[in-house]
Amino acid sequence: MERVVIRVVEVRGRCPVFKKGDRIVVEGPRVNLRETDALCTHAFASFLPHLVALRKGIKARELGLGRGEKAYVQCLDPGAPYTDGGTVIFEITVVRDEAEESVESGEGGNRGGGHDNRGS
């Protein structure tokens, strides 16, 4: 199962939830609360629509969210002078499970044409 690590790279203005370096770790459909520093519903709304696409292998560049392997999104709060809060820039990295990658690529397992031991 792939992990998505969302890291705070910049805080512009005042954010009551995040500080630079905070992480949110998503594993499949679950937020790993033990490895997550903070959560904010406004911020989650900013990156949630992109998580499935990134996990499915669509590149950040194709989504218009970055130039390399990492995607970048911004919190919905525009900050001063419009609100009393601030906005946060997040870096999103998909970390693939090496065992899963080798199975998907046909390594480390018998994919098709092999003997099925379930009935023997």
mmCIF file of C-alpha atoms in Angstrom:
data_model
loop_
_atom_site.group_PDB
_atom_site.id
_atom_site.type_symbol
_atom_site.label_atom_id
_atom_site.label_comp_id
_atom_site.label_asym_id
_atom_site.label_seq_id
_atom_site.Cartn_x
_atom_site.Cartn_y
_atom_site.Cartn_z
ATOM 1 C CA MET A 1 0.000 0.000 0.000
ATOM 2 C CA GLU A 2 1.365 3.387 -0.932
ATOM 3 C CA ARG A 3 1.837 6.110 1.626
ATOM 4 C CA VAL A 4 1.303 9.760 0.945
ATOM 5 C CA VAL A 5 3.352 12.150 3.032
ATOM 6 C CA ILE A 6 2.098 15.721 3.094
ATOM 7 C CA ARG A 7 4.597 18.123 4.623
ATOM 8 C CA VAL A 8 4.231 21.795 5.509
ATOM 9 C CA VAL A 9 6.945 23.676 3.610
ATOM 10 C CA GLU A 10 5.800 27.234 4.261
ATOM 11 C CA VAL A 11 3.354 29.159 6.440
ATOM 12 C CA ARG A 12 2.378 32.617 5.185
ATOM 13 C CA GLY A 13 0.757 34.703 7.880
ATOM 14 C CA ARG A 14 -0.658 33.084 11.012
ATOM 15 C CA CYS A 15 -1.897 29.499 10.986
ATOM 16 C CA PRO A 16 -3.483 28.252 14.223
ATOM 17 C CA VAL A 17 -2.914 24.595 13.261
ATOM 18 C CA PHE A 18 0.333 24.043 11.360
ATOM 19 C CA LYS A 19 3.978 24.970 11.675
ATOM 20 C CA LYS A 20 6.740 24.435 9.119
ATOM 21 C CA GLY A 21 7.822 20.783 9.012
ATOM 22 C CA ASP A 22 4.516 19.299 10.239
ATOM 23 C CA ARG A 23 3.433 16.114 8.456
ATOM 24 C CA ILE A 24 0.221 14.353 7.562
ATOM 25 C CA VAL A 25 0.657 10.685 6.624
ATOM 26 C CA VAL A 26 -2.050 8.939 4.595
ATOM 27 C CA GLU A 27 -1.946 5.163 4.052
ATOM 28 C CA GLY A 28 -4.558 4.015 1.574
ATOM 29 C CA PRO A 29 -7.839 5.551 2.727
ATOM 30 C CA ARG A 30 -6.652 6.149 6.323
ATOM 31 C CA VAL A 31 -4.810 8.984 7.990
ATOM 32 C CA ASN A 32 -2.017 7.522 10.114
ATOM 33 C CA LEU A 33 -2.675 9.504 13.288
ATOM 34 C CA ARG A 34 0.480 8.253 15.021
ATOM 35 C CA GLU A 35 2.691 9.793 12.341
ATOM 36 C CA THR A 36 0.545 12.876 11.709
ATOM 37 C CA ASP A 37 1.443 16.081 13.542
ATOM 38 C CA ALA A 38 -1.751 18.079 12.921
ATOM 39 C CA LEU A 39 -4.945 18.064 10.841
ATOM 40 C CA CYS A 40 -7.066 20.935 9.571
ATOM 41 C CA THR A 41 -10.329 20.552 7.667
ATOM 42 C CA HIS A 42 -9.635 23.612 5.507
ATOM 43 C CA ALA A 43 -6.227 22.314 4.483
ATOM 44 C CA PHE A 44 -7.447 18.749 3.959
ATOM 45 C CA ALA A 45 -9.995 20.084 1.478
ATOM 46 C CA SER A 46 -7.110 21.589 -0.505
ATOM 47 C CA PHE A 47 -5.212 18.372 -1.151
ATOM 48 C CA LEU A 48 -7.896 15.669 -0.844
ATOM 49 C CA PRO A 49 -9.046 15.899 -4.501
ATOM 50 C CA HIS A 50 -5.489 15.204 -5.668
ATOM 51 C CA LEU A 51 -4.605 12.263 -3.407
ATOM 52 C CA VAL A 52 -6.268 9.524 -5.468
ATOM 53 C CA ALA A 53 -4.778 10.764 -8.739
ATOM 54 C CA LEU A 54 -1.279 10.978 -7.255
ATOM 55 C CA ARG A 55 -1.613 7.524 -5.668
ATOM 56 C CA LYS A 56 -2.710 6.107 -9.047
ATOM 57 C CA GLY A 57 0.559 7.327 -10.555
ATOM 58 C CA ILE A 58 -0.542 10.518 -12.286
ATOM 59 C CA LYS A 59 2.433 12.855 -12.125
ATOM 60 C CA ALA A 60 2.298 16.201 -10.346
ATOM 61 C CA ARG A 61 3.258 17.930 -13.608
ATOM 62 C CA GLU A 62 0.234 16.402 -15.390
ATOM 63 C CA LEU A 63 -2.036 17.780 -12.662
ATOM 64 C CA GLY A 64 -0.390 21.210 -12.801
ATOM 65 C CA LEU A 65 0.837 20.807 -9.223
ATOM 66 C CA GLY A 66 4.614 20.607 -9.626
ATOM 67 C CA ARG A 67 7.577 20.135 -11.910
ATOM 68 C CA GLY A 68 8.999 16.895 -10.531
ATOM 69 C CA GLU A 69 7.811 13.967 -8.450
ATOM 70 C CA LYS A 70 6.378 16.145 -5.685
ATOM 71 C CA ALA A 71 3.104 18.038 -5.805
ATOM 72 C CA TYR A 72 2.436 21.368 -4.112
ATOM 73 C CA VAL A 73 -0.906 22.731 -2.932
ATOM 74 C CA GLN A 74 -1.982 25.644 -0.793
ATOM 75 C CA CYS A 75 -4.513 25.942 2.017
ATOM 76 C CA LEU A 76 -7.835 27.558 1.124
ATOM 77 C CA ASP A 77 -7.388 30.397 3.658
ATOM 78 C CA PRO A 78 -6.008 33.375 1.699
ATOM 79 C CA GLY A 79 -4.701 35.120 4.823
ATOM 80 C CA ALA A 80 -4.281 38.845 5.370
ATOM 81 C CA PRO A 81 -5.727 41.223 4.442
ATOM 82 C CA TYR A 82 -8.734 39.014 3.667
ATOM 83 C CA THR A 83 -8.834 36.874 6.821
ATOM 84 C CA ASP A 84 -7.196 36.828 10.241
ATOM 85 C CA GLY A 85 -5.469 33.554 9.397
ATOM 86 C CA GLY A 86 -2.784 32.623 6.947
ATOM 87 C CA THR A 87 -2.147 30.182 4.178
ATOM 88 C CA VAL A 88 0.033 27.086 4.209
ATOM 89 C CA ILE A 89 1.995 25.514 1.340
ATOM 90 C CA PHE A 90 2.063 21.707 1.382
ATOM 91 C CA GLU A 91 4.439 19.331 -0.408
ATOM 92 C CA ILE A 92 2.865 15.974 -1.305
ATOM 93 C CA THR A 93 5.054 12.913 -1.846
ATOM 94 C CA VAL A 94 3.798 9.432 -2.762
ATOM 95 C CA VAL A 95 5.951 6.724 -1.183
ATOM 96 C CA ARG A 96 5.385 3.399 -2.922
ATOM 97 C CA ASP A 97 5.776 0.070 -1.114
ATOM 98 C CA GLU A 98 8.734 -1.733 -2.747
ATOM 99 C CA ALA A 99 7.107 -5.178 -2.316
ATOM 100 C CA GLU A 100 3.927 -3.977 -4.019
ATOM 101 C CA GLU A 101 5.903 -2.440 -6.893
ATOM 102 C CA SER A 102 7.789 -5.700 -7.536
ATOM 103 C CA VAL A 103 4.538 -7.698 -7.637
ATOM 104 C CA GLU A 104 2.920 -5.173 -10.001
ATOM 105 C CA SER A 105 5.914 -5.332 -12.325
ATOM 106 C CA GLY A 106 5.871 -9.142 -12.385
ATOM 107 C CA GLU A 107 8.874 -9.689 -10.110
ATOM 108 C CA GLY A 108 8.863 -11.774 -6.980
ATOM 109 C CA GLY A 109 5.760 -13.746 -7.796
ATOM 110 C CA ASN A 110 4.018 -15.962 -10.262
ATOM 111 C CA ARG A 111 1.550 -13.750 -12.125
ATOM 112 C CA GLY A 112 -0.572 -15.806 -14.439
ATOM 113 C CA GLY A 113 0.058 -19.240 -15.853
ATOM 114 C CA GLY A 114 1.143 -20.625 -12.494
ATOM 115 C CA HIS A 115 -0.324 -23.473 -10.510
ATOM 116 C CA ASP A 116 -3.119 -22.580 -8.098
ATOM 117 C CA ASN A 117 -2.640 -24.511 -4.841
ATOM 118 C CA ARG A 118 -6.055 -23.676 -3.392
ATOM 119 C CA GLY A 119 -7.744 -26.869 -4.611
ATOM 120 C CA SER A 120 -4.988 -29.366 -3.873
#
